[in-house]
Amino acid sequence: MELKHLVIRELHKEEDQATVISERGGSVNTQHPVVPDMVLSLNNALARRSTLTHGSFNKENPNGYPFIQAFENYLSQEQSSSDFLTLSDLGITQLAAAMDSPSSHSAVGGYIIFAHYQQERYEFLLVALVRNRSAISLNDQLSPTEVNEVDLDKLHQAAKFNITSYKKGKDSYLSFMGTKEKGDITHYFSNAFGCTDVTPSKKSTGDLIRATRDFCTQNGMYDEREQVVEDVVSYLSRQRSEKNTANLPEIEQIFDQHIPTEKTEEITGKFGRFANSERYQVSQEFQPHTHTLNAHTKLKAKADNWQVDFAKRSLGIVGSGSDIEFDEEKQTLVLRRMPSRVVEQIKRTLEGDDED
């Protein structure tokens, strides 16, 4: 990671109280040895979240969101330390105003960190809200002492701007951290930075899988459909495990590998636009949602004395030749092609010798 600029400011706000911007803070020396590690910790903490929402600036109302113009001005300038401080100061002003809105009365303050950095081939702006936590340290006499430290692992709110994607004109270049709280309090970060068109990662993942099935069905790819879905889900799972976002161009390439020869000219390169249409609204880039992936790929059920957990692709009706066949009339499941070790385990259990 190459850290270009860093600004740290502080917002004072208690629940139901007005927000006050502290005079403390400002630009931070990026050459200090601990500073890059701090930003990397924040970036990793955001990557671990599965409740990210993705979207873009609200360009229809730029006057209502001053940060949008300030962001564009910053990118068009020298991007000096003073330029970044100007951008950050405007950002924190907008945050304070958003936190003071009636719907965000429960929001509380903390340290606001603005970081401009390069990571591999992408350039980012990260804005994070963190707070102190109590910890125990030992003094010179080895006596326990309570100290306050910044909790970098627990982000309260965060926004990440993919500057590289923005410059390339991609549809999705903003990521925001969601919460389990209800109400507009969860949206003050996105509102402050002019992003109102956001899609939860859970919805994006589910809509993409739905679009995958529908595209195959509408284009007569019946024989290829389940394999395409499996490959797309595998891609999403891999991106999620590697803490990377998923993007439609790469998924489109997966599709193109499965298109029958007679349909190559007709539908090659068209899935991205199909999934990004008004019906599905899958962003060009989004964070895969783990639980949604599991829900679409696995079947879990249990009764009083048993439970099952298997991949949905293994299930079929009687006579389908699937590893697991369902007989609706008899209300039974038949397991086929069981591994020899499972067969032996069942035999030992029936014989009363199941100690191992």
mmCIF file with all atom_site columns, N, CA and C in Angstrom, residues 9-12 20-25 92:
data_model
loop_
_atom_site.group_PDB
_atom_site.id
_atom_site.type_symbol
_atom_site.label_atom_id
_atom_site.label_alt_id
_atom_site.label_comp_id
_atom_site.label_asym_id
_atom_site.label_entity_id
_atom_site.label_seq_id
_atom_site.pdbx_PDB_ins_code
_atom_site.Cartn_x
_atom_site.Cartn_y
_atom_site.Cartn_z
_atom_site.occupancy
_atom_site.B_iso_or_equiv
_atom_site.pdbx_formal_charge
_atom_site.auth_seq_id
_atom_site.auth_comp_id
_atom_site.auth_asym_id
_atom_site.auth_atom_id
_atom_site.pdbx_PDB_model_num
ATOM 1  N N  . ARG A 1 9  ? -9.515  14.094 11.880 1.00 0.00 ? 9  ARG A N  1
ATOM 2  C CA . ARG A 1 9  ? -10.254 15.125 12.591 1.00 0.00 ? 9  ARG A CA 1
ATOM 3  C C  . ARG A 1 9  ? -11.161 14.448 13.623 1.00 0.00 ? 9  ARG A C  1
ATOM 4  N N  . GLU A 1 10 ? -11.854 15.247 14.398 1.00 0.00 ? 10 GLU A N  1
ATOM 5  C CA . GLU A 1 10 ? -12.704 14.691 15.451 1.00 0.00 ? 10 GLU A CA 1
ATOM 6  C C  . GLU A 1 10 ? -14.047 15.406 15.466 1.00 0.00 ? 10 GLU A C  1
ATOM 7  N N  . LEU A 1 11 ? -15.106 14.598 15.596 1.00 0.00 ? 11 LEU A N  1
ATOM 8  C CA . LEU A 1 11 ? -16.459 15.122 15.733 1.00 0.00 ? 11 LEU A CA 1
ATOM 9  C C  . LEU A 1 11 ? -16.962 14.814 17.139 1.00 0.00 ? 11 LEU A C  1
ATOM 10 N N  . HIS A 1 12 ? -17.422 15.849 17.834 1.00 0.00 ? 12 HIS A N  1
ATOM 11 C CA . HIS A 1 12 ? -18.023 15.653 19.153 1.00 0.00 ? 12 HIS A CA 1
ATOM 12 C C  . HIS A 1 12 ? -19.538 15.649 18.992 1.00 0.00 ? 12 HIS A C  1
ATOM 13 N N  . VAL A 1 20 ? -20.310 18.985 16.959 1.00 0.00 ? 20 VAL A N  1
ATOM 14 C CA . VAL A 1 20 ? -19.284 20.018 17.019 1.00 0.00 ? 20 VAL A CA 1
ATOM 15 C C  . VAL A 1 20 ? -18.005 19.466 16.381 1.00 0.00 ? 20 VAL A C  1
ATOM 16 N N  . ILE A 1 21 ? -17.449 20.216 15.426 1.00 0.00 ? 21 ILE A N  1
ATOM 17 C CA . ILE A 1 21 ? -16.190 19.809 14.791 1.00 0.00 ? 21 ILE A CA 1
ATOM 18 C C  . ILE A 1 21 ? -15.029 20.330 15.637 1.00 0.00 ? 21 ILE A C  1
ATOM 19 N N  . SER A 1 22 ? -14.187 19.431 16.092 1.00 0.00 ? 22 SER A N  1
ATOM 20 C CA . SER A 1 22 ? -13.057 19.809 16.937 1.00 0.00 ? 22 SER A CA 1
ATOM 21 C C  . SER A 1 22 ? -12.022 20.602 16.146 1.00 0.00 ? 22 SER A C  1
ATOM 22 N N  . GLU A 1 23 ? -11.336 21.509 16.829 1.00 0.00 ? 23 GLU A N  1
ATOM 23 C CA . GLU A 1 23 ? -10.256 22.272 16.206 1.00 0.00 ? 23 GLU A CA 1
ATOM 24 C C  . GLU A 1 23 ? -8.988  21.429 16.099 1.00 0.00 ? 23 GLU A C  1
ATOM 25 N N  . ARG A 1 24 ? -8.954  20.320 16.815 1.00 0.00 ? 24 ARG A N  1
ATOM 26 C CA . ARG A 1 24 ? -7.758  19.479 16.795 1.00 0.00 ? 24 ARG A CA 1
ATOM 27 C C  . ARG A 1 24 ? -7.645  18.715 15.479 1.00 0.00 ? 24 ARG A C  1
ATOM 28 N N  . GLY A 1 25 ? -6.454  18.275 15.182 1.00 0.00 ? 25 GLY A N  1
ATOM 29 C CA . GLY A 1 25 ? -6.231  17.411 14.033 1.00 0.00 ? 25 GLY A CA 1
ATOM 30 C C  . GLY A 1 25 ? -5.952  18.169 12.756 1.00 0.00 ? 25 GLY A C  1
ATOM 31 N N  . ILE A 1 92 ? -15.952 16.521 6.290  1.00 0.00 ? 92 ILE A N  1
ATOM 32 C CA . ILE A 1 92 ? -16.346 16.446 7.693  1.00 0.00 ? 92 ILE A CA 1
ATOM 33 C C  . ILE A 1 92 ? -17.471 17.436 7.995  1.00 0.00 ? 92 ILE A C  1
#
